[in-house]
Coordinates of C-alpha atoms and ligand atoms in Angstrom, one line a residue:
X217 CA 0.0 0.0 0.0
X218 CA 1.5 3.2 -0.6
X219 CA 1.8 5.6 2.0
X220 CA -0.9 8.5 1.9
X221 CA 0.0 11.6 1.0
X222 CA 0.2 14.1 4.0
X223 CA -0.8 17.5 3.5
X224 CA 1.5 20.4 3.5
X225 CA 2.5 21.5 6.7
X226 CA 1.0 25.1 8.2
X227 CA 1.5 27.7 10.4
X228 CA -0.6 27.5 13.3
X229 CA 0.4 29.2 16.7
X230 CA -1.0 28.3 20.1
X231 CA -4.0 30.7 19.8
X232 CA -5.2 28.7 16.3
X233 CA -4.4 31.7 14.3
X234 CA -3.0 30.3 11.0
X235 CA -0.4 32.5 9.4
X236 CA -0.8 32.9 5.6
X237 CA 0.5 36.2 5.2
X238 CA 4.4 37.6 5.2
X239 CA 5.8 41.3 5.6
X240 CA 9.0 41.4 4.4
X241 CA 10.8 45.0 5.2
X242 CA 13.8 45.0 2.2
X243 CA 15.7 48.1 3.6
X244 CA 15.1 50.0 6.6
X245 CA 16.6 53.2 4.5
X246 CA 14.2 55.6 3.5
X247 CA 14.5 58.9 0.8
X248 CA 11.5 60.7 3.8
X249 CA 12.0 61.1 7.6
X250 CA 8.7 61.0 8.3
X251 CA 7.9 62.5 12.0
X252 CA 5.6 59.6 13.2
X253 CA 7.7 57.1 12.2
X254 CA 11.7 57.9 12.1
X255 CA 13.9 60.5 14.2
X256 CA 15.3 62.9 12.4
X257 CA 18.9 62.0 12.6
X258 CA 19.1 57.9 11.8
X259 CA 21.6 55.2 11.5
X260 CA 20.7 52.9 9.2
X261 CA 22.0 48.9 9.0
X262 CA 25.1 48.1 6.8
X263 CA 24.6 47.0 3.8
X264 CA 26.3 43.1 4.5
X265 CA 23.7 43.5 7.3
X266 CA 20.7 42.9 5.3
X267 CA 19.4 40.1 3.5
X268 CA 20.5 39.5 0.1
X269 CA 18.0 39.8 -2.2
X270 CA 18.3 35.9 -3.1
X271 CA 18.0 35.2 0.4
X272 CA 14.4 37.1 0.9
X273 CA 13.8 35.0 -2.5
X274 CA 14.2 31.6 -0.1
X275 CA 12.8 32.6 2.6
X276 CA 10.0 33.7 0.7
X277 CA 9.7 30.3 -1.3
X278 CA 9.9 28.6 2.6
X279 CA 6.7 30.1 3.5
X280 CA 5.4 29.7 0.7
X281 CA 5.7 25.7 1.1
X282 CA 4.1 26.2 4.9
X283 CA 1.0 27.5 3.3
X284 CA 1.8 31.3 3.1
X285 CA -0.4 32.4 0.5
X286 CA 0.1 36.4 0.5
X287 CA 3.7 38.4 0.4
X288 CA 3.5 42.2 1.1
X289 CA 7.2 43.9 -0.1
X290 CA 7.8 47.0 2.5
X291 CA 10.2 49.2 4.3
X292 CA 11.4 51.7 4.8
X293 CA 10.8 52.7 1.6
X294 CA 11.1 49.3 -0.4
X295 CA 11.7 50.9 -3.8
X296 CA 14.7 52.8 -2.6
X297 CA 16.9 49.5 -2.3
X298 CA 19.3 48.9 -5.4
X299 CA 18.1 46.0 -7.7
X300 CA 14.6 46.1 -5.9
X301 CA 12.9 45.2 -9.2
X302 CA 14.4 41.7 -9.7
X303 CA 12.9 40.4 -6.1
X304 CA 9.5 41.7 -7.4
X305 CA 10.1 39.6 -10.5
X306 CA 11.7 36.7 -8.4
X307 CA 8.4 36.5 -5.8
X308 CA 6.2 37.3 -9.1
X309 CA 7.4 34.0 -10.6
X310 CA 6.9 31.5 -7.5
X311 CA 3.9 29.3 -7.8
X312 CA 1.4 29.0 -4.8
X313 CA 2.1 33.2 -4.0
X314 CA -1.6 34.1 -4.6
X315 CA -0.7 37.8 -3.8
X316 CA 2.3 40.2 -4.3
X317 CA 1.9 43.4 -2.8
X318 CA 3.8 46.2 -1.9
X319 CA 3.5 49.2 1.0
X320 CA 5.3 52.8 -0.6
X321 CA 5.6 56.5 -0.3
X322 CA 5.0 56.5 -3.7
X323 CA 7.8 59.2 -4.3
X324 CA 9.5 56.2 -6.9
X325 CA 5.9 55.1 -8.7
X326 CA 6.7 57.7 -11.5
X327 CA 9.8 55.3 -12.5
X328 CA 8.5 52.0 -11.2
X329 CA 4.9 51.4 -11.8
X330 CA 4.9 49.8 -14.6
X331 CA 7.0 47.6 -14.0
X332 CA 6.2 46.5 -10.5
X333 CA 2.4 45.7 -12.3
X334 CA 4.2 43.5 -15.3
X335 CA 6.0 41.7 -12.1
X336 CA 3.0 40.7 -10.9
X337 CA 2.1 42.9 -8.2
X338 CA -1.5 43.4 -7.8
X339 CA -2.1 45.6 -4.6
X340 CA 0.2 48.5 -3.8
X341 CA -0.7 50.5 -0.6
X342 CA 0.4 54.1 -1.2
X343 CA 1.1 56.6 2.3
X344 CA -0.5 60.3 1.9
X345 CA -1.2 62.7 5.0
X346 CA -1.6 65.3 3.8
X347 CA -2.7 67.2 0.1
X348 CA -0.8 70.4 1.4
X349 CA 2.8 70.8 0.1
X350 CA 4.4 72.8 3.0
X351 CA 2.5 70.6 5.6
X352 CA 3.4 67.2 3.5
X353 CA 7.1 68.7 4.0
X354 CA 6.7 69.2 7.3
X355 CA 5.2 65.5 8.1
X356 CA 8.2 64.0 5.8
X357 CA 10.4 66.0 6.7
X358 CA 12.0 65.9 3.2
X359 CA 9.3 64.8 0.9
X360 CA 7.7 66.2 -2.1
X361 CA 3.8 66.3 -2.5
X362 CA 3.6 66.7 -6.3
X363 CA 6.1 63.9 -6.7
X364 CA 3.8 61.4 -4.6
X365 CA 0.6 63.0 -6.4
X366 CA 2.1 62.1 -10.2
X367 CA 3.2 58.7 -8.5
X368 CA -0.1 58.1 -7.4
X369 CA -1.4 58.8 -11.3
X370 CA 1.4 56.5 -12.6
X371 CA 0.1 53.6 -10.5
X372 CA -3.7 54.2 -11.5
X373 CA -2.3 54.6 -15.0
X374 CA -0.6 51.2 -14.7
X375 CA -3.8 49.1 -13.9
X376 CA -3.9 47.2 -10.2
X377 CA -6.2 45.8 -9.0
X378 CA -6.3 47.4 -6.1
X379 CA -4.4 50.6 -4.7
X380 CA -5.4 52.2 -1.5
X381 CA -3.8 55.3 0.2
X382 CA -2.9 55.0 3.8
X383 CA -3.3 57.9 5.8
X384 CA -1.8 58.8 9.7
X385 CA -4.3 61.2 11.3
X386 CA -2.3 63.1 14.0
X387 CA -4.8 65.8 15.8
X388 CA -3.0 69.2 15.7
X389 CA -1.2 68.4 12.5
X390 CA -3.5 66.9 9.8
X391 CA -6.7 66.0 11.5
X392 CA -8.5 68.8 9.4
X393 CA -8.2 67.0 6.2
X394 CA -9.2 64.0 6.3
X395 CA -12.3 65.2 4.7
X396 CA -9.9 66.1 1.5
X397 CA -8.1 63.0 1.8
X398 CA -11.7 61.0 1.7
X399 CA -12.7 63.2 -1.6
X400 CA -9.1 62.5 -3.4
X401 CA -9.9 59.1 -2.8
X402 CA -13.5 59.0 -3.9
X403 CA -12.8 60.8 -7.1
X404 CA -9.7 58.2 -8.0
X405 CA -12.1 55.3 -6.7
X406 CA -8.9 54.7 -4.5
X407 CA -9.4 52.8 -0.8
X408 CA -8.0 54.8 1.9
X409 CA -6.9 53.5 5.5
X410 CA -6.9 56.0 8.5
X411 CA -4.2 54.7 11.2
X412 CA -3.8 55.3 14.7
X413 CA -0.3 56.3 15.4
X414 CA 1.6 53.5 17.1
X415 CA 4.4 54.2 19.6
X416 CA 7.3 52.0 18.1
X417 CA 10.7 53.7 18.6
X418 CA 11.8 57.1 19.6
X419 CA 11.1 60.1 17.3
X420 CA 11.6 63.2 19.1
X421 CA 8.9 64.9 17.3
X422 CA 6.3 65.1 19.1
X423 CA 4.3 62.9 22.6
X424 CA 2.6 60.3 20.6
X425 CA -0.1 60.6 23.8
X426 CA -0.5 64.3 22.6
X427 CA -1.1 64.0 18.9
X428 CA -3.8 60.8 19.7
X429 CA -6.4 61.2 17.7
X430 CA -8.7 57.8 17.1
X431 CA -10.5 56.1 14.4
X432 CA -13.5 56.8 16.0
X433 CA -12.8 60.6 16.2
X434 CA -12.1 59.9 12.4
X435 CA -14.9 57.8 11.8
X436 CA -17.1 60.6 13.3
X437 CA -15.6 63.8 11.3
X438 CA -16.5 61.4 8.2
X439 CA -19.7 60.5 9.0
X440 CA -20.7 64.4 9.4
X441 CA -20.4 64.0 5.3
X442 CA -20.9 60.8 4.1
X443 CA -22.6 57.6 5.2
X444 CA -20.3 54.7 6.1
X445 CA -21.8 51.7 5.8
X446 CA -20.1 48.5 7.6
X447 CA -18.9 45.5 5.9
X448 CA -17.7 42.7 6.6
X449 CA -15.1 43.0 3.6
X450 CA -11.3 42.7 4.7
X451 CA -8.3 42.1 2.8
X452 CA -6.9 40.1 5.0
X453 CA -4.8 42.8 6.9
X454 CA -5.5 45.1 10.3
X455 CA -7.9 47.5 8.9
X456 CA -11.8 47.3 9.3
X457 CA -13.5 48.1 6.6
X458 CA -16.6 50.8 5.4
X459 CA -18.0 51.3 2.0
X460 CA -18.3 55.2 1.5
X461 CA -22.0 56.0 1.0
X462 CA -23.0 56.8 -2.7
X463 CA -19.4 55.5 -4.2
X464 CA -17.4 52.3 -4.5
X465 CA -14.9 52.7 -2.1
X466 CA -14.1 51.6 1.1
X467 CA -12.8 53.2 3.8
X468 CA -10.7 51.4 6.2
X469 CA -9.6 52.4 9.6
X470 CA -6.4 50.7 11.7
X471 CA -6.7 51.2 15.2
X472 CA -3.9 49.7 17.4
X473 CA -5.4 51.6 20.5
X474 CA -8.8 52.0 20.2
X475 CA -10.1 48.3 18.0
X476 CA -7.3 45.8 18.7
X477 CA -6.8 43.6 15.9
X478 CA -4.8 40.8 17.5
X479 CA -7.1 37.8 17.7
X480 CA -7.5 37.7 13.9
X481 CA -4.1 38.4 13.3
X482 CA -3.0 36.0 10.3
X483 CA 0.9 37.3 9.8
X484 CA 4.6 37.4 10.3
X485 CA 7.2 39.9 9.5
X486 CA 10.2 39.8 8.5
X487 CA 12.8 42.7 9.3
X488 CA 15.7 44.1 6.3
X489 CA 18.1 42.3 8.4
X490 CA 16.6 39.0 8.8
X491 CA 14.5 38.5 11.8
X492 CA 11.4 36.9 11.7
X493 CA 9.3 38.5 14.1
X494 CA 6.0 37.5 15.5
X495 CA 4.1 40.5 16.7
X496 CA 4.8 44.2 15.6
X497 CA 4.5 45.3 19.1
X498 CA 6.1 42.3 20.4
X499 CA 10.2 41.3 20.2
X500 CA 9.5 38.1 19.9
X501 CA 11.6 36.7 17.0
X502 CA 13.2 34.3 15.3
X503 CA 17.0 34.7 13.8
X504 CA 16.2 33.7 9.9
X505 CA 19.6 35.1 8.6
X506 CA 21.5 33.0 11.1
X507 CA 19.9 29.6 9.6
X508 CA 20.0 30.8 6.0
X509 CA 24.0 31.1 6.2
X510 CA 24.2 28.2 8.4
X511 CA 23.1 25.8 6.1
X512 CA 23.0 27.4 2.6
X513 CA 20.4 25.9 0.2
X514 CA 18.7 23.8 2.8
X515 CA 15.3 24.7 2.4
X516 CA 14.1 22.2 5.3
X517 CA 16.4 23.9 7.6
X518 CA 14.5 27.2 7.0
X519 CA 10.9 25.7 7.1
X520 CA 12.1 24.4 10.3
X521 CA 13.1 27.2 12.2
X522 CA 10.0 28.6 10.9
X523 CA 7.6 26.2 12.1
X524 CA 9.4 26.2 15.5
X525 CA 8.9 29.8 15.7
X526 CA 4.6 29.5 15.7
X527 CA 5.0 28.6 19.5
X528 CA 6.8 32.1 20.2
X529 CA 3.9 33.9 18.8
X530 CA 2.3 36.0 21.2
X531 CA -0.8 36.7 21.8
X532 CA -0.8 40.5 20.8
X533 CA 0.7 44.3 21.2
X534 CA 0.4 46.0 24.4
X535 CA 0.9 49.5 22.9
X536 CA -0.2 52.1 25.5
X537 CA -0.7 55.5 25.3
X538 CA 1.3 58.4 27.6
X539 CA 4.0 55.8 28.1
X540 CA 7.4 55.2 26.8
X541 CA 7.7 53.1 24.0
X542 CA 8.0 49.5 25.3
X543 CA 9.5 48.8 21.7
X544 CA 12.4 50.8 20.6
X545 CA 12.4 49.7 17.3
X546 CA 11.4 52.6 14.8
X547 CA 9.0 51.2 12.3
X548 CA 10.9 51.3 8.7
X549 CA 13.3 48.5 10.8
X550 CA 9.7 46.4 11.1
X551 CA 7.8 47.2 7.7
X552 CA 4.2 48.4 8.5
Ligands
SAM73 N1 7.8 53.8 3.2 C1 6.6 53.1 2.9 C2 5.4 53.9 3.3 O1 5.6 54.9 3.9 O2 4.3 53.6 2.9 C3 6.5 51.7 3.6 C4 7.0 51.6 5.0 S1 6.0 52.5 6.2 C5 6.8 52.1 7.7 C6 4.5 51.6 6.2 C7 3.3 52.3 6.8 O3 3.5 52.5 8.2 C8 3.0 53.7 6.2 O4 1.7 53.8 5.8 C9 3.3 54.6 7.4 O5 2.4 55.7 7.4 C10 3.0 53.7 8.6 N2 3.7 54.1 9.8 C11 5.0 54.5 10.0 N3 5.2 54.7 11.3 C12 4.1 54.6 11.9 C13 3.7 54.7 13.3 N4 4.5 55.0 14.3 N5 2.4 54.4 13.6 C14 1.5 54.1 12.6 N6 1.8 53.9 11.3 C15 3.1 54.2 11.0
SF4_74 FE1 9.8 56.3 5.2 FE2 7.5 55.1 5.1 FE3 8.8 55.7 7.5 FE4 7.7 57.7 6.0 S1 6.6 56.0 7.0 S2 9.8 57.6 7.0 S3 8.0 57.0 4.0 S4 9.4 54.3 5.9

């Protein structure tokens, strides 16, 4: 009799939560500083530091074997590493990846759209806080509005399936526009995601406690406008969606503080310099880069270090406002 076929292995932790989706930061570098989310002065990993570019490649093709079905490409700012375009093409080639996505400023979409669609991405989330050059400066510290605005046009232009802007609502600094930022969206029939600032890493800017402003607060300065009319849509990330009254798009909000996400929480990231980590707001992790030069081209070596990891998966963040950071970590070293 022949032995019966087993199915694949997956990725379950100890709360039942299967993972099927992968963050993979490729750089922590970044061509913005922006205020929520870097100091100003940073020191960014050396370059031997990182992950090669064949090595996200494997470790990307591991997970895909242990039932990982969606790979999101971000940062830092994921098209400012050299040679970025061939791992798109590399992850766009591997059979059983049902979805190839990327997270961007947008400042590179001009040069890269294109070609990231011909690669096979489908989704690409784009960041936007603000439709007001100076203040767009002042949130980036160095970026350029008009640039992100004609990248925007260049990934419409291109044909995804899906983009959607992501938007970080700070009360005293861009809470007054969220209105604009809902009717760029609805005229591009582009998603948009409002997120709650998280308190990853020191910044210097600003008390995170300060700035606070929720989804519902959000939610609420919509609504005075426009309907928002619950669904039970999701994409199979943090944000819970709306559909925006009278057009077809929805309206997502991610809210760390005030909605924890956790218990449905289906992913893994893995940071530019090879750590597989199990929680954003956790530092429980797993030393992928360590195994990958260990035992070069062993692909069971990989898949096992990534099973064992399921165990260390905790249950969820404990971000809290008015405190210190419990995670020093900014976030272009985790990917968001
Ligand atoms: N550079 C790309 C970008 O900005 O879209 C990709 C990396 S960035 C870290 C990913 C997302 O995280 C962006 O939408 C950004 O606004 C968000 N982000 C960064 N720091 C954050 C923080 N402290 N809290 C909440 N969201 C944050
Ligand atoms: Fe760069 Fe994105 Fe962080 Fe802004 S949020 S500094 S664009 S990595």
């Amino acid at each position: 009799m022949n032995p019966p076929i087993l199915p694949p292995p997956l990725l379950v932790d100890r709360f039942g939560r299967q993972v099927t989706y992968l963050r993979i930061s490729v750089t922590d570098r970044c061509d913005f500083r922006c205020v929520y989310c870097m100091a100003e002065e940073m020191r960014f990993l050396p370059r031997q530091q990182l992950l090669t570019l064949e090595e996200i490649t494997q470790i990307a093709q591991a997970f895909i074997a242990l039932g990982v079905t969606k790979i999101r490409l971000t940062g830092g700012e994921p098209l400012v590493r050299r040679g970025i375009m061939a791992l798109f093409e590399a992850l766009g080639a591997l059979d059983g990846l049902k979805d190839l996505s990327l997270t961007t400023n947008g400042s590179q979409l001009v040069r890269h759209a294109g070609d990231l669609r011909a690669a096979g991405v489908s989704r690409v989330n784009i960041s936007l806080d603000s439709l007001k050059a100076d203040r767009f400066r002042r949130l980036t510290r160095t970026g350029n509005l008009d640039q992100v605005l004609a990248g925007i046009e260049a990934a419409m232009d291109a044909g995804f399936a899906r983009i959607k802007l992501n938007s970080v609502i700070l009360k005293g600094r861009n809470e007054d526009e969220i209105l604009d930022l809902v009717n760029y969206a609805r005229i591009r029939d582009l998603d948009i995601s409002f997120i709650e600032e998280m308190p990853l890493g020191l910044i210097g800017d600003h008390d995170r406690a300060e700035v606070h402003y929720s989804s519902d607060e959000v939610r609420a300065d919509i609504e005075a406008r426009h309907a928002l009319i619950p669904t039970t849509e999701h994409t199979g990330g943090p944000s819970r969606y709306y559909r925006l009254d009278g057009a077809s798009i929805r309206v997502g909000f991610i809210s760390p503080h005030s909605h924890n996400f956790c218990d449905s929480c289906n992913r893994v990231r893995l940071t530019a310099e090879g750590r597989l980590l199990l929680c954003l707001g956790q530092e429980h992790a797993v030393d992928l880069k360590r195994v990958i030069r260990a035992n070069p081209g062993d692909r069971q070596a990989l898949q096992t270090a990534i099973r064992q990891s399921m165990p260390i998966k905790p249950w969820g963040h404990e971000f809290q406002l008015g405190t210190q950071p419990l995670i020093f970590r900014h976030m272009n070293r985790t990917g968001g």
